[in-house]
Amino acid sequence: MADGTQQPPQTSNGWAQPVPKVKVSHVPEGAVNLNVDGRQLSGPLQGFGPMWQKTYSIVLPPGTATPEEAIRVWKENFTDFWLPGDHFYGPLSGLNPGDVALINSKESVPGGLLKLSTGVMVVYADDTSFTLMTTQGHPFSGWVTFSSYEAEGGTRVQAQVLMRANDPMWEFGMRFLGGHRTEDRIWQHTLSSVAAHFGVAAPISTEIVCVDKKIQWGRAGNIWQNAGIRSGMYMTVSPFLRFRSAVRGSRRA
Amino acid sequence: MPQPQLATNVRKVTDDIAVLDIEGELTAFADKTLTDAYTLATDDGARVIILNFDNLQYMNSSGIGLLVTLLVRVNRTKQRLLTCGLSDHYKTIFELTRLNEAIGTYETEADAIQAAQS
């Protein structure tokens, strides 16, 4: 896997620089770069559905890892800790503010009917936490903060998602087609992988809070950027484009 | 859980407007401190909450998350949330996280009060 970006825009105190549009400067081999380049970042305020805060955590026994160690290992192995069968194309150097990562996922689409292409940007990173913010069209609009701190009983390691489904279609999928369960599975698997890395089988605690029940109907238009629809269209059309390109190539030869 | 490194002071500047002075570090551990200050201001009848960041030392992404959830509470009770005193750095962070689209930011407390009264 290769770098997803070059010279990420970075500012002080661990934050990335604001970007009007996300720029993917390098696409790793095997990755599909769709629905990321040229898109805006999209936070929990820009989404459509109810706002959820989901916290998945484990406690590593004392002496297993310091918070700094846990986060360093998580950053360095983020790709390997990802759900099998899905791909998180992050930079080799770990995750630094301004880095853009591509996500090619079958799990995120209910029924695994197509491979979703989307992405995230690292908006914040320090020694004990880092945050990924989604791009327009992603199933959810928001961010995920991965953090670790000393707690009672050891070192707590957690992923906290603050999100709204991005548009009416993703909201339907979240509510009725198991989208929320899929998300739970993704982060529970990731945390299990972190624990396994340290040779621990820690139970995973899941806390889900509906922060805002309100649907933001004014954001229904986000559906035009829906990465699932666009990935589906790409999958449908791309064989014809490849065929046309091959025919043109053979004519030139 | 580590102790919060945040202190707040609630000042009522008019019947409807309360200023919350934020001093120190706004991180995940500041949740209760911030919520208590907001509750105090609201219980005292404030319809507009101004967060004064003049003495903010540090804010991480969890701190931004706290502001999002605070904004939801404020909107739910038909209050308004404004900020003042953000450094250029944190104005940039508001832009990055697109909080600036939902929370009014003003240079000084006087500017924010004037906006709240208009």
PDB file of C-alpha atoms in Angstrom, chain A residues 2-175:
ATOM      1  CA  ALA A   2       1.367   3.401  -0.860  1.00  0.00           C
ATOM      2  CA  ASP A   3       0.878   6.938   0.317  1.00  0.00           C
ATOM      3  CA  GLY A   4      -2.577   8.397  -0.210  1.00  0.00           C
ATOM      4  CA  THR A   5      -1.302  11.955  -0.206  1.00  0.00           C
ATOM      5  CA  GLN A   6       1.821  14.011  -0.584  1.00  0.00           C
ATOM      6  CA  GLN A   7       2.716  16.896   1.702  1.00  0.00           C
ATOM      7  CA  PRO A   8      -0.500  16.962   3.690  1.00  0.00           C
ATOM      8  CA  PRO A   9      -1.628  20.452   4.632  1.00  0.00           C
ATOM      9  CA  GLN A  10      -0.783  20.630   8.306  1.00  0.00           C
ATOM     10  CA  THR A  11      -1.122  23.357  10.859  1.00  0.00           C
ATOM     11  CA  SER A  12       0.048  23.630  14.438  1.00  0.00           C
ATOM     12  CA  ASN A  13      -1.369  21.921  17.534  1.00  0.00           C
ATOM     13  CA  GLY A  14      -2.146  18.725  15.652  1.00  0.00           C
ATOM     14  CA  TRP A  15      -4.812  20.167  13.356  1.00  0.00           C
ATOM     15  CA  ALA A  16      -4.927  19.974   9.574  1.00  0.00           C
ATOM     16  CA  GLN A  17      -5.348  23.099   7.490  1.00  0.00           C
ATOM     17  CA  PRO A  18      -8.853  23.764   6.184  1.00  0.00           C
ATOM     18  CA  VAL A  19      -9.294  22.668   2.594  1.00  0.00           C
ATOM     19  CA  PRO A  20     -12.116  23.941   0.383  1.00  0.00           C
ATOM     20  CA  LYS A  21     -11.987  20.626  -1.497  1.00  0.00           C
ATOM     21  CA  VAL A  22     -10.219  17.383  -0.657  1.00  0.00           C
ATOM     22  CA  LYS A  23      -7.291  16.592  -2.921  1.00  0.00           C
ATOM     23  CA  VAL A  24      -6.034  13.062  -3.520  1.00  0.00           C
ATOM     24  CA  SER A  25      -2.587  13.392  -4.976  1.00  0.00           C
ATOM     25  CA  HIS A  26      -1.697   9.719  -5.180  1.00  0.00           C
ATOM     26  CA  VAL A  27      -3.901   6.675  -5.610  1.00  0.00           C
ATOM     27  CA  PRO A  28      -2.422   3.464  -4.205  1.00  0.00           C
ATOM     28  CA  GLU A  29      -2.373   0.472  -6.543  1.00  0.00           C
ATOM     29  CA  GLY A  30      -5.656  -1.408  -6.408  1.00  0.00           C
ATOM     30  CA  ALA A  31      -7.591   1.476  -4.875  1.00  0.00           C
ATOM     31  CA  VAL A  32     -10.555   3.094  -6.570  1.00  0.00           C
ATOM     32  CA  ASN A  33     -10.465   6.853  -6.214  1.00  0.00           C
ATOM     33  CA  LEU A  34     -14.079   7.872  -6.520  1.00  0.00           C
ATOM     34  CA  ASN A  35     -16.159  10.336  -4.517  1.00  0.00           C
ATOM     35  CA  VAL A  36     -13.191  11.860  -2.694  1.00  0.00           C
ATOM     36  CA  ASP A  37     -11.172  14.118  -4.975  1.00  0.00           C
ATOM     37  CA  GLY A  38     -12.800  17.533  -5.166  1.00  0.00           C
ATOM     38  CA  ARG A  39     -15.323  16.812  -2.414  1.00  0.00           C
ATOM     39  CA  GLN A  40     -15.798  18.902   0.714  1.00  0.00           C
ATOM     40  CA  LEU A  41     -15.362  17.528   4.191  1.00  0.00           C
ATOM     41  CA  SER A  42     -18.660  16.904   5.878  1.00  0.00           C
ATOM     42  CA  GLY A  43     -19.186  17.077   9.639  1.00  0.00           C
ATOM     43  CA  PRO A  44     -22.042  16.059  11.923  1.00  0.00           C
ATOM     44  CA  LEU A  45     -23.737  19.401  11.341  1.00  0.00           C
ATOM     45  CA  GLN A  46     -23.892  18.863   7.582  1.00  0.00           C
ATOM     46  CA  GLY A  47     -25.648  15.461   7.618  1.00  0.00           C
ATOM     47  CA  PHE A  48     -29.310  14.535   7.161  1.00  0.00           C
ATOM     48  CA  GLY A  49     -30.450  11.996   9.762  1.00  0.00           C
ATOM     49  CA  PRO A  50     -30.550  12.033  13.553  1.00  0.00           C
ATOM     50  CA  MET A  51     -27.218  12.687  15.234  1.00  0.00           C
ATOM     51  CA  TRP A  52     -25.630   9.770  17.034  1.00  0.00           C
ATOM     52  CA  GLN A  53     -22.679   9.517  19.351  1.00  0.00           C
ATOM     53  CA  LYS A  54     -21.343   5.974  19.484  1.00  0.00           C
ATOM     54  CA  THR A  55     -18.493   5.064  21.761  1.00  0.00           C
ATOM     55  CA  TYR A  56     -16.735   1.727  21.446  1.00  0.00           C
ATOM     56  CA  SER A  57     -14.037   1.025  24.004  1.00  0.00           C
ATOM     57  CA  ILE A  58     -11.796  -1.564  25.574  1.00  0.00           C
ATOM     58  CA  VAL A  59      -9.605  -1.443  28.644  1.00  0.00           C
ATOM     59  CA  LEU A  60      -6.129  -2.878  28.285  1.00  0.00           C
ATOM     60  CA  PRO A  61      -4.864  -4.327  31.572  1.00  0.00           C
ATOM     61  CA  PRO A  62      -2.227  -2.310  33.469  1.00  0.00           C
ATOM     62  CA  GLY A  63       1.232  -2.684  31.990  1.00  0.00           C
ATOM     63  CA  THR A  64      -0.045  -3.701  28.523  1.00  0.00           C
ATOM     64  CA  ALA A  65       0.410  -0.336  26.814  1.00  0.00           C
ATOM     65  CA  THR A  66       0.491   3.344  27.669  1.00  0.00           C
ATOM     66  CA  PRO A  67      -2.093   5.584  25.926  1.00  0.00           C
ATOM     67  CA  GLU A  68       0.704   6.911  23.693  1.00  0.00           C
ATOM     68  CA  GLU A  69       1.773   3.390  22.748  1.00  0.00           C
ATOM     69  CA  ALA A  70      -1.788   2.289  22.035  1.00  0.00           C
ATOM     70  CA  ILE A  71      -2.434   5.233  19.712  1.00  0.00           C
ATOM     71  CA  ARG A  72       0.944   4.906  17.976  1.00  0.00           C
ATOM     72  CA  VAL A  73       0.254   1.239  17.253  1.00  0.00           C
ATOM     73  CA  TRP A  74      -3.299   2.023  16.132  1.00  0.00           C
ATOM     74  CA  LYS A  75      -2.118   4.728  13.723  1.00  0.00           C
ATOM     75  CA  GLU A  76       0.642   2.552  12.295  1.00  0.00           C
ATOM     76  CA  ASN A  77      -1.600  -0.485  11.816  1.00  0.00           C
ATOM     77  CA  PHE A  78      -4.886   1.210  11.065  1.00  0.00           C
ATOM     78  CA  THR A  79      -5.137  -0.457   7.680  1.00  0.00           C
ATOM     79  CA  ASP A  80      -4.398  -3.926   9.062  1.00  0.00           C
ATOM     80  CA  PHE A  81      -6.919  -3.507  11.878  1.00  0.00           C
ATOM     81  CA  TRP A  82      -9.662  -2.667   9.360  1.00  0.00           C
ATOM     82  CA  LEU A  83     -12.479  -5.133   8.670  1.00  0.00           C
ATOM     83  CA  PRO A  84     -11.280  -8.037   6.441  1.00  0.00           C
ATOM     84  CA  GLY A  85     -12.513  -7.755   2.869  1.00  0.00           C
ATOM     85  CA  ASP A  86     -12.729  -3.983   3.079  1.00  0.00           C
ATOM     86  CA  HIS A  87      -9.844  -1.680   2.283  1.00  0.00           C
ATOM     87  CA  PHE A  88      -8.641   1.426   4.024  1.00  0.00           C
ATOM     88  CA  TYR A  89      -5.901   2.913   1.860  1.00  0.00           C
ATOM     89  CA  GLY A  90      -4.041   5.125   4.287  1.00  0.00           C
ATOM     90  CA  PRO A  91      -0.500   6.449   4.184  1.00  0.00           C
ATOM     91  CA  LEU A  92       2.360   4.142   5.105  1.00  0.00           C
ATOM     92  CA  SER A  93       3.758   6.722   7.484  1.00  0.00           C
ATOM     93  CA  GLY A  94       0.820   6.450   9.837  1.00  0.00           C
ATOM     94  CA  LEU A  95      -1.988   8.977   9.990  1.00  0.00           C
ATOM     95  CA  ASN A  96      -0.979  12.626  10.114  1.00  0.00           C
ATOM     96  CA  PRO A  97      -3.108  15.774  10.005  1.00  0.00           C
ATOM     97  CA  GLY A  98      -4.104  16.517   6.416  1.00  0.00           C
ATOM     98  CA  ASP A  99      -3.655  12.946   5.174  1.00  0.00           C
ATOM     99  CA  VAL A 100      -6.431  11.642   2.970  1.00  0.00           C
ATOM    100  CA  ALA A 101      -7.355   7.958   2.989  1.00  0.00           C
ATOM    101  CA  LEU A 102      -9.463   6.126   0.425  1.00  0.00           C
ATOM    102  CA  ILE A 103     -11.990   3.546   1.557  1.00  0.00           C
ATOM    103  CA  ASN A 104     -13.226   0.765  -0.735  1.00  0.00           C
ATOM    104  CA  SER A 105     -15.868  -1.145   1.153  1.00  0.00           C
ATOM    105  CA  LYS A 106     -18.470  -3.816   0.524  1.00  0.00           C
ATOM    106  CA  GLU A 107     -19.483  -3.968   4.168  1.00  0.00           C
ATOM    107  CA  SER A 108     -20.765  -0.394   4.227  1.00  0.00           C
ATOM    108  CA  VAL A 109     -23.420  -1.141   1.626  1.00  0.00           C
ATOM    109  CA  PRO A 110     -26.351  -3.180   2.942  1.00  0.00           C
ATOM    110  CA  GLY A 111     -26.246  -6.618   1.385  1.00  0.00           C
ATOM    111  CA  GLY A 112     -22.756  -5.996   0.026  1.00  0.00           C
ATOM    112  CA  LEU A 113     -24.326  -5.385  -3.370  1.00  0.00           C
ATOM    113  CA  LEU A 114     -21.567  -3.111  -4.570  1.00  0.00           C
ATOM    114  CA  LYS A 115     -18.181  -1.832  -3.557  1.00  0.00           C
ATOM    115  CA  LEU A 116     -18.478   1.623  -2.061  1.00  0.00           C
ATOM    116  CA  SER A 117     -15.712   4.075  -2.817  1.00  0.00           C
ATOM    117  CA  THR A 118     -15.361   6.947  -0.423  1.00  0.00           C
ATOM    118  CA  GLY A 119     -12.787   8.593   1.808  1.00  0.00           C
ATOM    119  CA  VAL A 120     -11.822  10.419   4.952  1.00  0.00           C
ATOM    120  CA  MET A 121      -9.297  13.049   5.977  1.00  0.00           C
ATOM    121  CA  VAL A 122      -7.234  13.117   9.147  1.00  0.00           C
ATOM    122  CA  VAL A 123      -8.277  16.438  10.658  1.00  0.00           C
ATOM    123  CA  TYR A 124      -6.537  16.036  14.002  1.00  0.00           C
ATOM    124  CA  ALA A 125      -3.770  13.908  15.475  1.00  0.00           C
ATOM    125  CA  ASP A 126      -1.700  14.017  18.632  1.00  0.00           C
ATOM    126  CA  ASP A 127       0.052  11.424  20.777  1.00  0.00           C
ATOM    127  CA  THR A 128      -3.108  10.113  22.410  1.00  0.00           C
ATOM    128  CA  SER A 129      -5.795  10.700  19.802  1.00  0.00           C
ATOM    129  CA  PHE A 130      -6.590  11.213  16.144  1.00  0.00           C
ATOM    130  CA  THR A 131      -9.734  12.118  14.223  1.00  0.00           C
ATOM    131  CA  LEU A 132     -10.985  11.176  10.770  1.00  0.00           C
ATOM    132  CA  MET A 133     -13.618  13.368   9.111  1.00  0.00           C
ATOM    133  CA  THR A 134     -15.749  12.086   6.253  1.00  0.00           C
ATOM    134  CA  THR A 135     -16.092  13.509   2.767  1.00  0.00           C
ATOM    135  CA  GLN A 136     -19.393  14.343   1.046  1.00  0.00           C
ATOM    136  CA  GLY A 137     -21.287  11.261  -0.089  1.00  0.00           C
ATOM    137  CA  HIS A 138     -19.904   8.984   2.630  1.00  0.00           C
ATOM    138  CA  PRO A 139     -22.639   6.927   4.373  1.00  0.00           C
ATOM    139  CA  PHE A 140     -22.353   9.194   7.360  1.00  0.00           C
ATOM    140  CA  SER A 141     -21.450  12.804   7.795  1.00  0.00           C
ATOM    141  CA  GLY A 142     -19.231  13.347  10.792  1.00  0.00           C
ATOM    142  CA  TRP A 143     -16.040  12.212  12.367  1.00  0.00           C
ATOM    143  CA  VAL A 144     -14.511   9.402  14.359  1.00  0.00           C
ATOM    144  CA  THR A 145     -12.108  10.181  17.179  1.00  0.00           C
ATOM    145  CA  PHE A 146      -9.747   7.441  18.283  1.00  0.00           C
ATOM    146  CA  SER A 147      -8.265   8.081  21.688  1.00  0.00           C
ATOM    147  CA  SER A 148      -6.647   6.493  24.697  1.00  0.00           C
ATOM    148  CA  TYR A 149      -6.152   7.505  28.314  1.00  0.00           C
ATOM    149  CA  GLU A 150      -5.329   6.072  31.707  1.00  0.00           C
ATOM    150  CA  ALA A 151      -8.500   4.840  33.369  1.00  0.00           C
ATOM    151  CA  GLU A 152      -9.529   2.731  36.277  1.00  0.00           C
ATOM    152  CA  GLY A 153      -8.286  -0.788  35.588  1.00  0.00           C
ATOM    153  CA  GLY A 154      -5.799   0.055  32.858  1.00  0.00           C
ATOM    154  CA  THR A 155      -5.556   1.955  29.597  1.00  0.00           C
ATOM    155  CA  ARG A 156      -8.853   2.782  27.944  1.00  0.00           C
ATOM    156  CA  VAL A 157      -8.758   2.722  24.142  1.00  0.00           C
ATOM    157  CA  GLN A 158     -11.791   3.978  22.285  1.00  0.00           C
ATOM    158  CA  ALA A 159     -13.362   4.973  18.998  1.00  0.00           C
ATOM    159  CA  GLN A 160     -16.044   7.625  19.272  1.00  0.00           C
ATOM    160  CA  VAL A 161     -18.248   8.357  16.277  1.00  0.00           C
ATOM    161  CA  LEU A 162     -20.253  11.586  16.055  1.00  0.00           C
ATOM    162  CA  MET A 163     -22.411  11.349  12.970  1.00  0.00           C
ATOM    163  CA  ARG A 164     -25.608  11.772  11.029  1.00  0.00           C
ATOM    164  CA  ALA A 165     -26.555   9.619   8.026  1.00  0.00           C
ATOM    165  CA  ASN A 166     -25.547  11.745   5.084  1.00  0.00           C
ATOM    166  CA  ASP A 167     -28.756  11.668   3.056  1.00  0.00           C
ATOM    167  CA  PRO A 168     -32.230  10.038   2.940  1.00  0.00           C
ATOM    168  CA  MET A 169     -30.943   6.902   1.231  1.00  0.00           C
ATOM    169  CA  TRP A 170     -28.178   6.304   3.760  1.00  0.00           C
ATOM    170  CA  GLU A 171     -30.656   7.060   6.550  1.00  0.00           C
ATOM    171  CA  PHE A 172     -32.984   4.382   5.195  1.00  0.00           C
ATOM    172  CA  GLY A 173     -30.061   1.955   5.079  1.00  0.00           C
ATOM    173  CA  MET A 174     -29.013   2.843   8.616  1.00  0.00           C
ATOM    174  CA  ARG A 175     -32.524   2.388  10.011  1.00  0.00           C
TER     175      ARG A 175
END
